[in-house]
Amino acid sequence: APGKSYGRHFTHGWQFQPALNANFDLGRGFKLTGTLSQRWRDGEEDVPGVWFDRSVTVKHEDYGELQVGAFVLRTWGFADYPFAGDIGLSPLFSDSGAGYGFATKAIRYSSRTFDVAEGDLTLEITWDRGNTDFKVHKPQLLEYRVSYGRGPLYLEFLVQDGRNGRPVAFAKSPFTSLTTDAADDPKLGEASLGTARLLAKYWGNRQYEVSGGIRVNRWSGAYALNTAGNQWNAMFNVDWNAVDANGVPNPGYSARSTDLMFGVRRVDGPWISHVSVAHLGKASTKNPSERGQSNSAWAGSVGTSYDFRNGLKLYGSLNAVFYGRKGLAPLSMPTHDAFTNIDSRVTDQGNWITLGALYNF
């Protein structure tokens, strides 16, 4: 990476996320909740222009709940917490891969809890229409969730299908449209991405908890072109300076990949320790150019935290990443040094130490 320095590096940051909730009992078992929440990172909006939650929810224990507005999507939200976050793999596993993290103009229906096979089953569907200014390539996102718990076992099966949102390998991204400017709409081509993931937790006893997950990623690809203001669109998996069989220059190719995570936690009173590993797999694609599909990554974390039980928690971890090769990062990563600050174009391995504090009030 010409001009890019590499060596020991120190980074720091802080986050602040207030939430405002209003709850009303409507009678006859119905309850109404309004939520407003935003997160700031180092003094700026964590995801610019997007609310973490700005929604209204109606609940009934017999009919389930209906939520309308802007809110976190389950595909990213649950992967981030309690699964990957509990074992030190957030954001490396939770934020990578296909999918979107925020609904912007959505409706979500969650069923009541059903008693199935001596366990608790919940079904859920979310529909988001994104940026409605786009009339040719109309955005649409559907997310399906099946949640099941029985005794010490907890499972989440999540499927997300996004069409005409920005093509990304950053699962925390908001779902909006192909670009930010609706004037680009007639110039663009269709694009889609999707993900299916199974996340699991199992409490072996009061001290040990096992977590795991498998994620399948799918991207349609998106060809590169100049849009309004001589800006590039959000392209994906492009074969630069080529022309495909349909005469499209700089074509984008479809791709698929599979990622994994596994970890164990041990609870000793206020101490909670973990050891974990994640794998970002190679991608399958017909793109003749190398865009990272031939690379993979293994990452591991060993850490502990101490809960003072007054709102304050201190935590720390030792972490390492090993790329399959030195070169472009795996297709599941949004940038070559995402999540680790270790650039795959510069080295095939690296390590880091994380120290932090969390205060809830």
CSV table of C-alpha atoms in Angstrom, one decimal:
chain,number,residue,atom,x,y,z
A,1,ALA,CA,0.0,0.0,0.0
A,2,PRO,CA,2.1,2.9,-1.3
A,3,GLY,CA,2.5,5.7,1.3
A,4,LYS,CA,0.8,3.8,4.1
A,5,SER,CA,2.8,3.5,7.3
A,6,TYR,CA,2.5,0.4,9.4
A,7,GLY,CA,3.7,-0.3,12.9
A,8,ARG,CA,2.6,0.1,16.5
A,9,HIS,CA,-0.5,2.4,16.7
A,10,PHE,CA,-2.7,3.7,19.4
A,11,THR,CA,-6.4,4.6,18.9
A,12,HIS,CA,-9.0,5.8,21.4
A,13,GLY,CA,-12.7,6.8,21.2
A,14,TRP,CA,-15.9,7.2,23.2
A,15,GLN,CA,-19.6,6.6,22.6
A,16,PHE,CA,-22.7,8.2,24.1
A,17,GLN,CA,-26.2,6.8,23.5
A,18,PRO,CA,-29.1,8.3,25.4
A,19,ALA,CA,-32.6,6.8,25.0
A,20,LEU,CA,-36.0,8.4,25.7
A,21,ASN,CA,-39.0,6.1,26.2
A,22,ALA,CA,-42.7,6.9,26.8
A,23,ASN,CA,-45.1,4.1,27.8
A,24,PHE,CA,-48.9,4.2,27.9
A,25,ASP,CA,-51.4,1.6,29.1
A,26,LEU,CA,-54.3,1.7,26.6
A,27,GLY,CA,-56.5,-0.8,28.4
A,28,ARG,CA,-57.8,-4.2,27.3
A,29,GLY,CA,-54.2,-5.5,27.3
A,30,PHE,CA,-52.9,-3.0,24.8
A,31,LYS,CA,-49.7,-1.0,25.5
A,32,LEU,CA,-48.2,1.9,23.5
A,33,THR,CA,-44.4,2.7,23.6
A,34,GLY,CA,-42.6,5.5,21.9
A,35,THR,CA,-38.8,5.4,21.6
A,36,LEU,CA,-36.2,7.9,20.6
A,37,SER,CA,-32.5,7.0,20.7
A,38,GLN,CA,-29.3,8.1,19.0
A,39,ARG,CA,-25.6,7.3,19.4
A,40,TRP,CA,-22.7,9.7,19.1
A,41,ARG,CA,-19.1,8.5,18.5
A,42,ASP,CA,-16.3,10.9,19.3
A,43,GLY,CA,-18.8,13.8,19.2
A,44,GLU,CA,-20.5,12.9,15.9
A,45,GLU,CA,-23.4,10.8,14.9
A,46,ASP,CA,-22.3,7.2,14.8
A,47,VAL,CA,-24.2,6.6,11.5
A,48,PRO,CA,-24.8,10.1,10.0
A,49,GLY,CA,-28.4,11.0,9.3
A,50,VAL,CA,-29.7,7.7,10.8
A,51,TRP,CA,-31.5,7.2,14.1
A,52,PHE,CA,-30.8,4.2,16.2
A,53,ASP,CA,-34.5,4.2,17.2
A,54,ARG,CA,-37.3,6.6,16.3
A,55,SER,CA,-40.4,4.4,16.5
A,56,VAL,CA,-43.8,3.7,17.9
A,57,THR,CA,-44.8,0.2,19.1
A,58,VAL,CA,-48.2,-1.2,20.0
A,59,LYS,CA,-48.1,-4.5,22.1
A,60,HIS,CA,-50.6,-7.1,23.2
A,61,GLU,CA,-49.7,-10.3,25.0
A,62,ASP,CA,-52.2,-12.3,22.8
A,63,TYR,CA,-51.7,-10.6,19.4
A,64,GLY,CA,-48.0,-9.7,19.5
A,65,GLU,CA,-46.5,-6.3,18.7
A,66,LEU,CA,-46.4,-3.9,15.8
A,67,GLN,CA,-43.5,-1.4,15.4
A,68,VAL,CA,-43.4,1.5,12.9
A,69,GLY,CA,-40.5,3.9,12.2
A,70,ALA,CA,-36.7,3.7,12.2
A,71,PHE,CA,-35.0,1.1,14.3
A,72,VAL,CA,-32.1,-1.4,14.5
A,73,LEU,CA,-32.6,-4.5,12.3
A,74,ARG,CA,-32.2,-7.9,14.0
A,75,THR,CA,-29.6,-9.2,11.5
A,76,TRP,CA,-27.0,-6.8,12.8
A,77,GLY,CA,-28.5,-6.1,16.2
A,78,PHE,CA,-28.6,-9.6,17.6
A,79,ALA,CA,-25.2,-10.5,16.0
A,80,ASP,CA,-23.7,-7.5,17.8
A,81,TYR,CA,-25.4,-8.3,21.1
A,82,PRO,CA,-25.7,-10.7,22.8
A,83,PHE,CA,-23.9,-13.1,20.5
A,84,ALA,CA,-20.6,-11.7,19.1
A,85,GLY,CA,-20.4,-8.9,21.6
A,86,ASP,CA,-20.4,-11.3,24.6
A,87,ILE,CA,-17.3,-13.1,23.2
A,88,GLY,CA,-15.2,-10.3,22.0
A,89,LEU,CA,-16.0,-10.6,18.3
A,90,SER,CA,-17.9,-7.4,17.9
A,91,PRO,CA,-17.5,-5.7,15.5
A,92,LEU,CA,-15.3,-8.1,13.6
A,93,PHE,CA,-18.1,-10.7,13.1
A,94,SER,CA,-21.2,-8.7,13.8
A,95,ASP,CA,-20.4,-5.8,11.5
A,96,SER,CA,-18.9,-7.7,8.6
A,97,GLY,CA,-20.7,-9.6,5.8
A,98,ALA,CA,-23.8,-8.8,3.8
A,99,GLY,CA,-26.9,-7.3,5.2
A,100,TYR,CA,-28.1,-4.0,6.7
A,101,GLY,CA,-28.2,-2.8,10.3
A,102,PHE,CA,-30.8,0.0,10.3
A,103,ALA,CA,-34.3,0.3,9.0
A,104,THR,CA,-35.3,3.8,8.1
A,105,LYS,CA,-39.0,3.6,7.0
A,106,ALA,CA,-40.2,0.3,8.3
A,107,ILE,CA,-42.9,-1.8,9.8
A,108,ARG,CA,-42.2,-4.8,12.0
A,109,TYR,CA,-44.6,-7.4,13.3
A,110,SER,CA,-43.5,-9.8,16.1
A,111,SER,CA,-45.8,-12.6,17.1
A,112,ARG,CA,-46.7,-13.6,20.6
A,113,THR,CA,-44.6,-16.3,22.2
A,114,PHE,CA,-45.8,-19.8,21.2
A,115,ASP,CA,-45.2,-23.0,23.3
A,116,VAL,CA,-43.5,-25.4,20.9
A,117,ALA,CA,-41.8,-28.6,21.8
A,118,GLU,CA,-41.5,-27.5,25.4
A,119,GLY,CA,-39.8,-24.3,24.3
A,120,ASP,CA,-40.7,-20.7,23.4
A,121,LEU,CA,-41.0,-19.8,19.8
A,122,THR,CA,-41.3,-16.2,18.3
A,123,LEU,CA,-41.8,-15.3,14.7
A,124,GLU,CA,-41.2,-11.9,13.2
A,125,ILE,CA,-41.2,-10.1,9.9
A,126,THR,CA,-39.9,-6.6,9.0
A,127,TRP,CA,-40.5,-4.6,5.8
A,128,ASP,CA,-38.6,-1.4,4.9
A,129,ARG,CA,-39.1,0.8,1.8
A,130,GLY,CA,-36.0,2.9,2.2
A,131,ASN,CA,-35.6,6.1,0.2
A,132,THR,CA,-39.0,6.6,-1.5
A,133,ASP,CA,-37.6,9.2,-3.8
A,134,PHE,CA,-36.3,6.4,-6.0
A,135,LYS,CA,-39.1,5.5,-8.4
A,136,VAL,CA,-37.2,3.3,-11.0
A,137,HIS,CA,-35.1,1.2,-8.7
A,138,LYS,CA,-37.4,1.1,-5.7
A,139,PRO,CA,-35.7,0.0,-2.5
A,140,GLN,CA,-37.3,-2.8,-0.5
A,141,LEU,CA,-36.0,-4.9,2.4
A,142,LEU,CA,-37.5,-7.9,4.0
A,143,GLU,CA,-36.2,-9.5,7.2
A,144,TYR,CA,-37.4,-12.7,8.8
A,145,ARG,CA,-36.7,-13.9,12.3
A,146,VAL,CA,-37.4,-17.2,14.0
A,147,SER,CA,-36.4,-17.2,17.7
A,148,TYR,CA,-36.5,-20.4,19.9
A,149,GLY,CA,-35.5,-21.0,23.4
A,150,ARG,CA,-35.7,-24.2,25.4
A,151,GLY,CA,-34.0,-24.5,28.8
A,152,PRO,CA,-30.3,-23.7,28.4
A,153,LEU,CA,-30.6,-23.5,24.6
A,154,TYR,CA,-31.3,-20.2,22.7
A,155,LEU,CA,-31.4,-20.0,18.9
A,156,GLU,CA,-31.9,-17.1,16.4
A,157,PHE,CA,-32.4,-17.8,12.7
A,158,LEU,CA,-32.4,-14.6,10.7
A,159,VAL,CA,-32.8,-14.0,6.9
A,160,GLN,CA,-32.6,-10.7,5.2
A,161,ASP,CA,-33.2,-9.8,1.6
A,162,GLY,CA,-32.4,-6.2,0.5
A,163,ARG,CA,-33.1,-4.9,-3.0
A,164,ASN,CA,-31.8,-1.6,-4.5
A,165,GLY,CA,-30.1,-0.5,-1.3
A,166,ARG,CA,-26.4,0.5,-1.3
A,167,PRO,CA,-24.3,-2.7,-1.9
A,168,VAL,CA,-22.1,-3.2,1.1
A,169,ALA,CA,-20.0,-5.7,3.1
A,170,PHE,CA,-20.7,-3.7,6.3
A,171,ALA,CA,-23.7,-5.2,8.1
A,172,LYS,CA,-24.2,-2.1,10.2
A,173,SER,CA,-25.1,0.1,7.2
A,174,PRO,CA,-28.5,1.7,7.0
A,175,PHE,CA,-31.0,0.6,4.3
A,176,THR,CA,-31.8,3.6,2.1
A,177,SER,CA,-31.2,3.5,-1.7
A,178,LEU,CA,-28.5,2.8,-4.4
A,179,THR,CA,-27.1,6.4,-4.0
A,180,THR,CA,-28.0,9.4,-2.0
A,181,ASP,CA,-29.3,11.4,-5.0
A,182,ALA,CA,-32.6,10.3,-6.7
A,183,ALA,CA,-31.4,12.0,-9.9
A,184,ASP,CA,-29.1,9.0,-10.4
A,185,ASP,CA,-32.0,6.6,-10.4
A,186,PRO,CA,-32.5,6.2,-14.2
A,187,LYS,CA,-28.7,5.7,-14.7
A,188,LEU,CA,-28.3,2.9,-12.2
A,189,GLY,CA,-28.7,-0.9,-12.5
A,190,GLU,CA,-30.5,-3.3,-10.2
A,191,ALA,CA,-28.5,-4.4,-7.1
A,192,SER,CA,-29.4,-6.8,-4.2
A,193,LEU,CA,-27.8,-8.5,-1.3
A,194,GLY,CA,-28.9,-10.9,1.3
A,195,THR,CA,-27.8,-13.0,4.3
A,196,ALA,CA,-29.0,-16.0,6.3
A,197,ARG,CA,-27.5,-16.7,9.7
A,198,LEU,CA,-28.0,-19.1,12.6
A,199,LEU,CA,-26.9,-17.8,16.0
A,200,ALA,CA,-26.9,-20.0,19.1
A,201,LYS,CA,-26.1,-19.9,22.8
A,202,TYR,CA,-26.0,-22.8,25.3
A,203,TRP,CA,-25.6,-22.5,29.0
A,204,GLY,CA,-23.7,-25.6,30.1
A,205,ASN,CA,-24.1,-24.7,33.8
A,206,ARG,CA,-24.1,-21.5,35.8
A,207,GLN,CA,-20.4,-20.8,35.0
A,208,TYR,CA,-20.0,-21.7,31.3
A,209,GLU,CA,-21.8,-20.5,28.2
A,210,VAL,CA,-21.0,-21.5,24.6
A,211,SER,CA,-21.9,-19.3,21.7
A,212,GLY,CA,-21.7,-20.0,17.9
A,213,GLY,CA,-22.8,-18.7,14.6
A,214,ILE,CA,-22.8,-19.4,10.9
A,215,ARG,CA,-23.5,-16.7,8.3
A,216,VAL,CA,-24.1,-17.1,4.5
A,217,ASN,CA,-23.6,-13.9,2.4
A,218,ARG,CA,-24.9,-13.1,-1.0
A,219,TRP,CA,-24.2,-10.1,-3.2
A,220,SER,CA,-25.6,-9.5,-6.8
A,221,GLY,CA,-22.7,-7.1,-7.5
A,222,ALA,CA,-23.0,-3.6,-8.9
A,223,TYR,CA,-21.3,-2.1,-11.9
A,224,ALA,CA,-19.4,1.2,-11.5
A,225,LEU,CA,-20.4,4.4,-13.2
A,226,ASN,CA,-20.3,8.1,-12.7
A,227,THR,CA,-23.4,9.7,-11.3
A,228,ALA,CA,-24.6,13.3,-10.5
A,229,GLY,CA,-21.7,15.6,-9.7
A,230,ASN,CA,-19.2,13.3,-11.4
A,231,GLN,CA,-19.3,11.0,-8.3
A,232,TRP,CA,-18.9,7.3,-8.4
A,233,ASN,CA,-21.8,5.2,-7.4
A,234,ALA,CA,-21.6,2.5,-4.7
A,235,MET,CA,-20.2,-0.3,-6.8
A,236,PHE,CA,-19.4,-3.8,-5.7
A,237,ASN,CA,-17.1,-6.6,-6.9
A,238,VAL,CA,-16.2,-4.7,-10.1
A,239,ASP,CA,-14.0,-5.9,-13.0
A,240,TRP,CA,-12.4,-2.6,-13.8
A,241,ASN,CA,-11.8,-1.5,-17.4
A,242,ALA,CA,-13.7,-4.5,-18.8
A,243,VAL,CA,-16.9,-4.9,-20.6
A,244,ASP,CA,-19.3,-7.8,-20.0
A,245,ALA,CA,-21.4,-9.8,-22.5
A,246,ASN,CA,-24.2,-7.2,-22.4
A,247,GLY,CA,-21.8,-4.4,-23.2
A,248,VAL,CA,-21.8,-3.0,-19.7
A,249,PRO,CA,-18.4,-1.3,-18.8
A,250,ASN,CA,-16.9,-1.9,-15.4
A,251,PRO,CA,-19.3,-4.7,-14.6
A,252,GLY,CA,-20.0,-6.0,-11.1
A,253,TYR,CA,-20.2,-9.7,-10.4
A,254,SER,CA,-22.3,-11.7,-8.0
A,255,ALA,CA,-20.5,-13.4,-5.0
A,256,ARG,CA,-21.2,-15.7,-2.1
A,257,SER,CA,-19.3,-16.5,1.1
A,258,THR,CA,-19.7,-18.2,4.4
A,259,ASP,CA,-18.4,-16.9,7.8
A,260,LEU,CA,-18.2,-18.6,11.2
A,261,MET,CA,-17.8,-17.7,14.9
A,262,PHE,CA,-17.4,-19.7,18.1
A,263,GLY,CA,-16.7,-18.8,21.7
A,264,VAL,CA,-16.9,-19.7,25.4
A,265,ARG,CA,-17.6,-17.5,28.4
A,266,ARG,CA,-16.9,-18.2,32.1
A,267,VAL,CA,-18.8,-16.4,34.8
A,268,ASP,CA,-17.2,-16.0,38.3
A,269,GLY,CA,-19.2,-13.5,40.2
A,270,PRO,CA,-18.4,-10.0,38.9
A,271,TRP,CA,-15.7,-11.5,36.6
A,272,ILE,CA,-16.7,-12.7,33.1
A,273,SER,CA,-14.0,-14.1,30.8
A,274,HIS,CA,-14.1,-15.3,27.2
A,275,VAL,CA,-12.1,-17.1,24.5
A,276,SER,CA,-13.3,-17.0,20.9
A,277,VAL,CA,-12.5,-17.3,17.2
A,278,ALA,CA,-14.1,-16.1,14.0
A,279,HIS,CA,-13.5,-17.1,10.3
A,280,LEU,CA,-14.3,-14.9,7.3
A,281,GLY,CA,-14.3,-17.3,4.3
A,282,LYS,CA,-13.2,-17.0,0.7
A,283,ALA,CA,-15.9,-15.9,-1.8
A,284,SER,CA,-17.2,-17.7,-4.8
A,285,THR,CA,-17.5,-15.4,-7.8
A,286,LYS,CA,-17.0,-15.4,-11.6
A,287,ASN,CA,-15.2,-12.0,-11.4
A,288,PRO,CA,-11.9,-12.5,-13.4
A,289,SER,CA,-10.3,-9.7,-11.4
A,290,GLU,CA,-9.1,-10.1,-7.8
A,291,ARG,CA,-11.3,-8.2,-5.4
A,292,GLY,CA,-10.5,-10.1,-2.3
A,293,GLN,CA,-12.5,-13.2,-3.1
A,294,SER,CA,-9.3,-15.4,-2.8
A,295,ASN,CA,-8.5,-14.1,0.7
A,296,SER,CA,-9.8,-15.3,4.1
A,297,ALA,CA,-9.2,-14.4,7.7
A,298,TRP,CA,-9.0,-16.1,11.1
A,299,ALA,CA,-9.4,-13.9,14.2
A,300,GLY,CA,-9.3,-14.7,17.9
A,301,SER,CA,-9.9,-13.0,21.2
A,302,VAL,CA,-9.1,-13.7,24.9
A,303,GLY,CA,-10.5,-11.3,27.4
A,304,THR,CA,-12.2,-10.5,30.7
A,305,SER,CA,-14.4,-7.9,32.3
A,306,TYR,CA,-15.2,-6.8,35.9
A,307,ASP,CA,-18.7,-5.5,36.8
A,308,PHE,CA,-18.7,-3.1,39.8
A,309,ARG,CA,-22.5,-3.5,39.8
A,310,ASN,CA,-23.1,0.2,40.1
A,311,GLY,CA,-23.4,0.8,36.4
A,312,LEU,CA,-19.6,0.7,35.7
A,313,LYS,CA,-17.9,-2.2,33.9
A,314,LEU,CA,-14.2,-2.4,33.0
A,315,TYR,CA,-13.0,-4.8,30.2
A,316,GLY,CA,-9.9,-5.8,28.3
A,317,SER,CA,-8.8,-8.3,25.7
A,318,LEU,CA,-5.9,-9.7,23.7
A,319,ASN,CA,-6.7,-10.1,20.0
A,320,ALA,CA,-5.1,-11.4,16.8
A,321,VAL,CA,-5.9,-11.7,13.1
A,322,PHE,CA,-4.3,-14.0,10.4
A,323,TYR,CA,-5.2,-13.3,6.8
A,324,GLY,CA,-5.0,-16.2,4.3
A,325,ARG,CA,-2.7,-14.1,2.1
A,326,LYS,CA,-1.3,-10.6,1.9
A,327,GLY,CA,-3.5,-8.6,-0.5
A,328,LEU,CA,-7.0,-7.3,-0.8
A,329,ALA,CA,-9.1,-8.1,2.3
A,330,PRO,CA,-11.8,-10.8,2.3
A,331,LEU,CA,-15.0,-9.8,0.5
A,332,SER,CA,-16.9,-9.8,3.9
A,333,MET,CA,-14.8,-6.8,5.1
A,334,PRO,CA,-15.8,-3.3,4.0
A,335,THR,CA,-12.1,-2.0,4.0
A,336,HIS,CA,-8.7,-3.6,4.1
A,337,ASP,CA,-8.1,-2.7,7.8
A,338,ALA,CA,-11.7,-2.8,9.0
A,339,PHE,CA,-12.3,-3.7,12.7
A,340,THR,CA,-8.7,-4.5,13.4
A,341,ASN,CA,-6.6,-1.5,12.1
A,342,ILE,CA,-4.4,-4.2,10.5
A,343,ASP,CA,-4.2,-3.7,6.8
A,344,SER,CA,-4.3,-7.0,4.8
A,345,ARG,CA,-2.4,-5.3,1.9
A,346,VAL,CA,0.6,-4.6,4.2
A,347,THR,CA,0.8,-7.7,6.4
A,348,ASP,CA,-0.9,-11.1,6.7
A,349,GLN,CA,-1.1,-11.0,10.5
A,350,GLY,CA,-1.3,-8.6,13.4
A,351,ASN,CA,-2.4,-8.3,17.0
A,352,TRP,CA,-3.9,-5.7,19.3
A,353,ILE,CA,-4.9,-5.0,22.9
A,354,THR,CA,-8.3,-3.5,23.8
A,355,LEU,CA,-9.0,-1.7,27.1
A,356,GLY,CA,-12.3,0.0,27.9
A,357,ALA,CA,-15.0,1.1,30.3
A,358,LEU,CA,-18.8,1.0,30.0
A,359,TYR,CA,-21.1,3.0,32.2
A,360,ASN,CA,-24.9,2.6,32.1
A,361,PHE,CA,-27.1,5.1,33.9
